[in-house]
XYZ file of C-alpha atoms in Angstrom:
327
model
C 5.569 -31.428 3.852
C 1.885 -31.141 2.595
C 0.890 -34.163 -0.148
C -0.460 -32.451 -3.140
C -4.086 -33.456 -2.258
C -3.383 -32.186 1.068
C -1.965 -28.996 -0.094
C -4.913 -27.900 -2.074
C -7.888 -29.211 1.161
C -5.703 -26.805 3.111
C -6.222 -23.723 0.352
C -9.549 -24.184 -0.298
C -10.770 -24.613 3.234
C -8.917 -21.602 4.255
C -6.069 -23.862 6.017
C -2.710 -23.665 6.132
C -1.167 -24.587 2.968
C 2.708 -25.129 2.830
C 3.400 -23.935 -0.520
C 1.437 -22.381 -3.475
C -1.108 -25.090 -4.923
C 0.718 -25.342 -8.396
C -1.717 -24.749 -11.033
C -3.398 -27.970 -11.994
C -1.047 -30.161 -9.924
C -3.666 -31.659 -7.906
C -5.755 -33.054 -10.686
C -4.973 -36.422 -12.164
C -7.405 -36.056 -15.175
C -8.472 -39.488 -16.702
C -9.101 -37.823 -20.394
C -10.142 -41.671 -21.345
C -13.177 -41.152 -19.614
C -13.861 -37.175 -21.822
C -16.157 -38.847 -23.946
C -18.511 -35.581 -24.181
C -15.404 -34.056 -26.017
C -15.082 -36.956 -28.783
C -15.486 -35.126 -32.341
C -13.642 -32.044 -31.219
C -10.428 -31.586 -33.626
C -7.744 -31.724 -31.453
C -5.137 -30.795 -33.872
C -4.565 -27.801 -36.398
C -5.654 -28.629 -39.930
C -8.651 -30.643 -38.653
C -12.264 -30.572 -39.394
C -15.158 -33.077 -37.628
C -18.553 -32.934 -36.442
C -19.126 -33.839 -32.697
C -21.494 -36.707 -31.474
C -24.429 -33.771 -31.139
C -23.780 -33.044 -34.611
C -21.659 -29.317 -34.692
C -19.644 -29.239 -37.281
C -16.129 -28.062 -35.991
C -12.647 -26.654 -37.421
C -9.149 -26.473 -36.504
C -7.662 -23.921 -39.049
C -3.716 -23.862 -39.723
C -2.212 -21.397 -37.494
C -4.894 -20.640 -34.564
C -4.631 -22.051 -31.215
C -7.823 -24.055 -30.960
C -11.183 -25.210 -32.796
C -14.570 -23.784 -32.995
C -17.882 -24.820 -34.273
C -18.990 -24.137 -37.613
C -21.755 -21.493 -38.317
C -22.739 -20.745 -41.278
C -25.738 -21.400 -43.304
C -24.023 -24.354 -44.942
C -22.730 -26.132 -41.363
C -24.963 -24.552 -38.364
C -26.481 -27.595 -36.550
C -29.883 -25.552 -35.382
C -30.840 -22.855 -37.786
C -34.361 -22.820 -35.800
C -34.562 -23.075 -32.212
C -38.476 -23.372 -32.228
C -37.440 -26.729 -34.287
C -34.939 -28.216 -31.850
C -36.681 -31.421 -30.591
C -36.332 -32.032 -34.284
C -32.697 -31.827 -34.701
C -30.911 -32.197 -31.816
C -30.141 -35.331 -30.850
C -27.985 -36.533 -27.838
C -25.075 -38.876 -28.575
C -25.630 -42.489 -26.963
C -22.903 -42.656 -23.407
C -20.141 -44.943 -24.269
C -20.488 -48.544 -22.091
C -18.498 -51.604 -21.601
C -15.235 -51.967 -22.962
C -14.940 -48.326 -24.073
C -14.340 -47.065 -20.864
C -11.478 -49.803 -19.920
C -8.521 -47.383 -20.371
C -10.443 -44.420 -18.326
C -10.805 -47.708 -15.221
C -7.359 -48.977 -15.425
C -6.218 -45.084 -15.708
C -7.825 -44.409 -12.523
C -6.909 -47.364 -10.636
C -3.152 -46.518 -10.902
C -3.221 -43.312 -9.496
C -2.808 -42.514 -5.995
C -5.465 -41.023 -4.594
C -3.660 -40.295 -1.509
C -1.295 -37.796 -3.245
C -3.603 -36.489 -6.274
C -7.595 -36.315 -7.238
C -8.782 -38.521 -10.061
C -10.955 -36.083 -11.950
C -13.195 -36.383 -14.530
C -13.765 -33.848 -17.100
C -16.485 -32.196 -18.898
C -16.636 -29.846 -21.770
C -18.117 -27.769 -23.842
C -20.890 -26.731 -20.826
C -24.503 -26.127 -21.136
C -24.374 -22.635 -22.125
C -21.473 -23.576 -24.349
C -23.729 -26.706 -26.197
C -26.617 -23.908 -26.604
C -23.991 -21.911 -28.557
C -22.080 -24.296 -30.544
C -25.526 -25.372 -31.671
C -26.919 -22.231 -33.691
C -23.794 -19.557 -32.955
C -23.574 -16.858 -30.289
C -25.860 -14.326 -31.646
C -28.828 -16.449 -32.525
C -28.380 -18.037 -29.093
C -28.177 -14.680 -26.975
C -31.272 -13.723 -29.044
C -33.503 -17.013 -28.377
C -32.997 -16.290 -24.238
C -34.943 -12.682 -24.987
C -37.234 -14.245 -27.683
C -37.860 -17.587 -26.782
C -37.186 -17.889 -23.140
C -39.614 -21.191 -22.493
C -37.932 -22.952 -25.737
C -34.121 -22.242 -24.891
C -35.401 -23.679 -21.039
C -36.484 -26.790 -22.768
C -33.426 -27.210 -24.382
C -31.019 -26.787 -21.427
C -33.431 -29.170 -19.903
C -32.301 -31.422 -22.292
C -28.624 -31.268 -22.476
C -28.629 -31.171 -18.414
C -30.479 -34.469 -18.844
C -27.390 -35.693 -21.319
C -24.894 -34.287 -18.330
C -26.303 -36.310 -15.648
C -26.264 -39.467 -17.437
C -22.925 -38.614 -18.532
C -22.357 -38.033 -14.378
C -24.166 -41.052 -13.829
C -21.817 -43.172 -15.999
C -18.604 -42.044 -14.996
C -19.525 -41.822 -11.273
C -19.886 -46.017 -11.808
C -17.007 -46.316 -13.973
C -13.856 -44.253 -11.675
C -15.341 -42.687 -8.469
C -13.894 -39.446 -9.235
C -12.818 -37.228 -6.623
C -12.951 -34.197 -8.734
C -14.973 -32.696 -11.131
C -13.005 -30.152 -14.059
C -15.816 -28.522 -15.345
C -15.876 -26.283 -18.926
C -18.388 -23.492 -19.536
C -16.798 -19.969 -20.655
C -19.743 -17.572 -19.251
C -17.902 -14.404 -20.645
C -15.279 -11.947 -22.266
C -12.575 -10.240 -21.119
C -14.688 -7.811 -20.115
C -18.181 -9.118 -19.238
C -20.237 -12.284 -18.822
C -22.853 -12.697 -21.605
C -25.199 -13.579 -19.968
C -27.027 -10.640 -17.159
C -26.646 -11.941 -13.801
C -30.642 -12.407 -13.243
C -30.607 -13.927 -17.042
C -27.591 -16.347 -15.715
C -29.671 -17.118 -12.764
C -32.920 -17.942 -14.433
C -31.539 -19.902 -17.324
C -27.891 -21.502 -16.296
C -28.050 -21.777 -12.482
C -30.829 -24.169 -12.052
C -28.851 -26.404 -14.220
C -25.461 -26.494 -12.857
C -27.074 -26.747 -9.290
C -28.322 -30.140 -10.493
C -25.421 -31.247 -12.144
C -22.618 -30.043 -9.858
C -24.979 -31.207 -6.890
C -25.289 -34.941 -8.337
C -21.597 -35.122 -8.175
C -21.186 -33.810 -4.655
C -23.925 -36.577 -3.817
C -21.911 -39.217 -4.929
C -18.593 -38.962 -3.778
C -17.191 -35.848 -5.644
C -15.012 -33.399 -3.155
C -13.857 -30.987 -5.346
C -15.893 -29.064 -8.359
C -13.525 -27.110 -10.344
C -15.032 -25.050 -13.193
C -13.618 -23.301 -15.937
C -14.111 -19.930 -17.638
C -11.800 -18.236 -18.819
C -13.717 -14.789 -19.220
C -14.843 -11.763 -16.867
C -17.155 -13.644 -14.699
C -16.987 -11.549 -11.155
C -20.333 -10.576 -11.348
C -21.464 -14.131 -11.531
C -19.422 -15.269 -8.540
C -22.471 -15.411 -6.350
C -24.454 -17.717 -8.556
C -21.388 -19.903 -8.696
C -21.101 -20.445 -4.908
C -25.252 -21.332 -4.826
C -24.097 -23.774 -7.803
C -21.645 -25.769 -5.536
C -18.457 -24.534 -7.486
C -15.253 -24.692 -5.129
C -12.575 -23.182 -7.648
C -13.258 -21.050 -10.126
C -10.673 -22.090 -12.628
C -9.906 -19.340 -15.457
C -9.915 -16.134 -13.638
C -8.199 -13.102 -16.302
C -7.265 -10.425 -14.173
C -9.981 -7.779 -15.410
C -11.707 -9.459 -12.578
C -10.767 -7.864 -9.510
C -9.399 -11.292 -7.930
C -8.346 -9.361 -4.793
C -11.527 -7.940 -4.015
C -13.432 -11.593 -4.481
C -11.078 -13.318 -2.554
C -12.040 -10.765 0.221
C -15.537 -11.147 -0.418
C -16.131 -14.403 -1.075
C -13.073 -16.370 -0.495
C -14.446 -18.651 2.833
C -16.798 -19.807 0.076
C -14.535 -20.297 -3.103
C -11.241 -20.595 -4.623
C -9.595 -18.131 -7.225
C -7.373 -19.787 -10.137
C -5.785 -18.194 -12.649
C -4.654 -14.379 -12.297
C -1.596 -15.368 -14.859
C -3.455 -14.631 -18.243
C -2.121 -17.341 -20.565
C -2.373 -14.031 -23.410
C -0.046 -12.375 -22.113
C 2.568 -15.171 -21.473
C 1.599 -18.292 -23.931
C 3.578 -16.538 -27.031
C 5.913 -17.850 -29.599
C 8.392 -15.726 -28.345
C 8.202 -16.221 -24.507
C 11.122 -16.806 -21.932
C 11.244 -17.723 -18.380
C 11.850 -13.796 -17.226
C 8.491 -13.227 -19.130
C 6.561 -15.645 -17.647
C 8.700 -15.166 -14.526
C 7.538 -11.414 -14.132
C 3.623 -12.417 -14.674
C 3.800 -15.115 -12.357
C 5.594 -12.963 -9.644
C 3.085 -10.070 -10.310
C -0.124 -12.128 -9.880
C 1.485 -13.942 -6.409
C 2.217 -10.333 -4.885
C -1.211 -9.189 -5.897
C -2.767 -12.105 -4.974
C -0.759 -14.161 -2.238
C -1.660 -16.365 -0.012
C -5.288 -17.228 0.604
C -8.282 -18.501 -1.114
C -5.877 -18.233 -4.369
C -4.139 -20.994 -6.899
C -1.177 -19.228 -9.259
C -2.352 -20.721 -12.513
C -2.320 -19.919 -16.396
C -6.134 -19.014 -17.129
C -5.682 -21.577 -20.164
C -8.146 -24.490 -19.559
C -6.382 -27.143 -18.848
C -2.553 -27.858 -18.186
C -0.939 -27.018 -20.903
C 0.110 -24.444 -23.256
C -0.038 -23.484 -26.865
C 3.346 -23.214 -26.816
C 5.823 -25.652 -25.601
C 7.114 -25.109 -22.404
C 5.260 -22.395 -21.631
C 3.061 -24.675 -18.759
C 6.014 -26.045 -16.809
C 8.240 -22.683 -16.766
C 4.941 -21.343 -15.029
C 4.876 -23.852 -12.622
C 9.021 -23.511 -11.897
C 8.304 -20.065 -11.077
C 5.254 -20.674 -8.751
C 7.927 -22.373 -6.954
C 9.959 -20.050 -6.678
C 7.291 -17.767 -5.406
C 6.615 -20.751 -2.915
C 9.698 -20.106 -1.553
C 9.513 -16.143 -0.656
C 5.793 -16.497 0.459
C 5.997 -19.771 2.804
């Protein structure tokens, strides 16, 4: 039998896997060493401003936070004044990053990858800055600013890289950026190429340089149309996938170049009122469309874990049990 790590080399390089690679099973992520998260409220209930500055909220009774945006809270109400206001927070040295080093050195990396993790993304920082609207409008209206600015927060990601390269040689990279809806990216794909690619090429290629295998990046979204620019940016899984994509048709295309996960939309299954036959059915019905291949069985939720308790590891029971019929 296949180690974990060995299981998921053998997916992605179009080998011959023993078993479904079971969701995020092969990532051993060292969340001491998320420091671009810190500010984010975790918890419902919450409020907090991030080290950039967002103000964020975690209202009672919704399943995650989101930056503030109104006149009172927006961080950049002028993007032609952003050298003004936006400030990068400081990366975290010494004896901060002690628990991410000890973390790291206890896992085997025989059996799983130590992976560091980075969110929110470029396109996501842009956003969370001055809100969706005003930043979809700046790439039309002030295309040499909003350049300047990713230029600055891909600066941030590298030192970021940098630093945590040093700190716990990861062999992984889990990367956040949602690039889309359900139905489309937001960005066009020549827009996306002009503005986001040349920034993720020099992020996601820093990584590869030093010692990073596997780039895994998340967006949970429509993004099939953007699947080309994702291979030139070094991405290995796409992490995320909803199944408005059609998954079968890119793994045809496109899957000697990269890995499909998701296909089990965490909407549809992550519900107060779930139980294994419902999560059972969606996991069976993404394997059969799916199967084997340049595919990973995986809730498009980003990260492993649920909203609602249990909801994760009943997914990954019945992955198992699709193991069985498929291998």
């Amino acid at each position: 039998m296949l180690t974990i790590r060995q299981n998921l080399v053998e997916t992605i390089k179009g080998g011959n896997p023993d078993r479904f690679v079971k969701q995020y099973e092969f990532m051993h992520m060292i969340f001491e060493a998320a420091f671009p998260m810190q500010g984010i409220p975790g918890k419902p209930g919450l409020s907090s401003t991030d080290g950039w500055g967002v103000a964020w909220s975690f209202p009672e009774g919704q399943i995650g936070p989101f930056p503030l945006h109104d006149d009172e809270h927006r961080l950049l109400q002028d993007i032609t004044q952003w050298k003004e206001v936006v400030k990068a927070p400081p990366i975290p040295d010494g004896d901060a990053w002690k628990p991410a080093v000890d973390h790291a050195n206890a896992v085997d990396r025989k059996e799983e990858f130590v992976t560091a993790m980075v969110a929110p993304g470029v396109f996501e920082r842009v956003h969370h800055m001055m809100g969706m609207e005003d930043a979809l409008v700046a790439f039309y209206e002030e295309p040499e600013i909003m350049h300047e600015l990713i230029a600055y927060i891909t600066s941030y990601e590298l030192d970021y890289a940098k630093k945590v390269i040093e700190m716990i040689q990861p062999d992984a990279l889990f990367h956040h950026d949602d690039w889309g809806s359900a139905i489309n990216s937001f960005l066009s794909p020549d827009m996306f190429n002009e503005f986001i690619v040349p920034a993720y090429k020099k992020i996601y290629g820093f990584y590869k340089e030093n010692g990073v295998e596997v780039v895994v990046h998340h967006s949970d979204s429509y993004a099939a149309n953007l699947v080309p620019h994702m291979i030139e940016m070094g991405i290995d899984i796409w992490q995320g996938a909803v199944p408005t994509n059609d998954i079968a048709d890119l793994m045809k295309k496109y899957g000697d170049k990269i890995t499909i996960m998701g296909g089990i939309e965490s909407a549809k299954v992550d519900l107060p009122d779930w139980t294994p036959e419902s999560v059972g059915a969606e996991v069976e019905k993404a394997c059969n469309a799916y199967g084997k291949g340049a595919y990973i069985p995986c809730l498009t939720m980003g990260g492993p874990d649920s909203i609602y308790p249990g909801v994760y590891a009943e997914a990954s029971k019945q992955i198992d049990i699709q193991s069985q019929i498929f291998f």
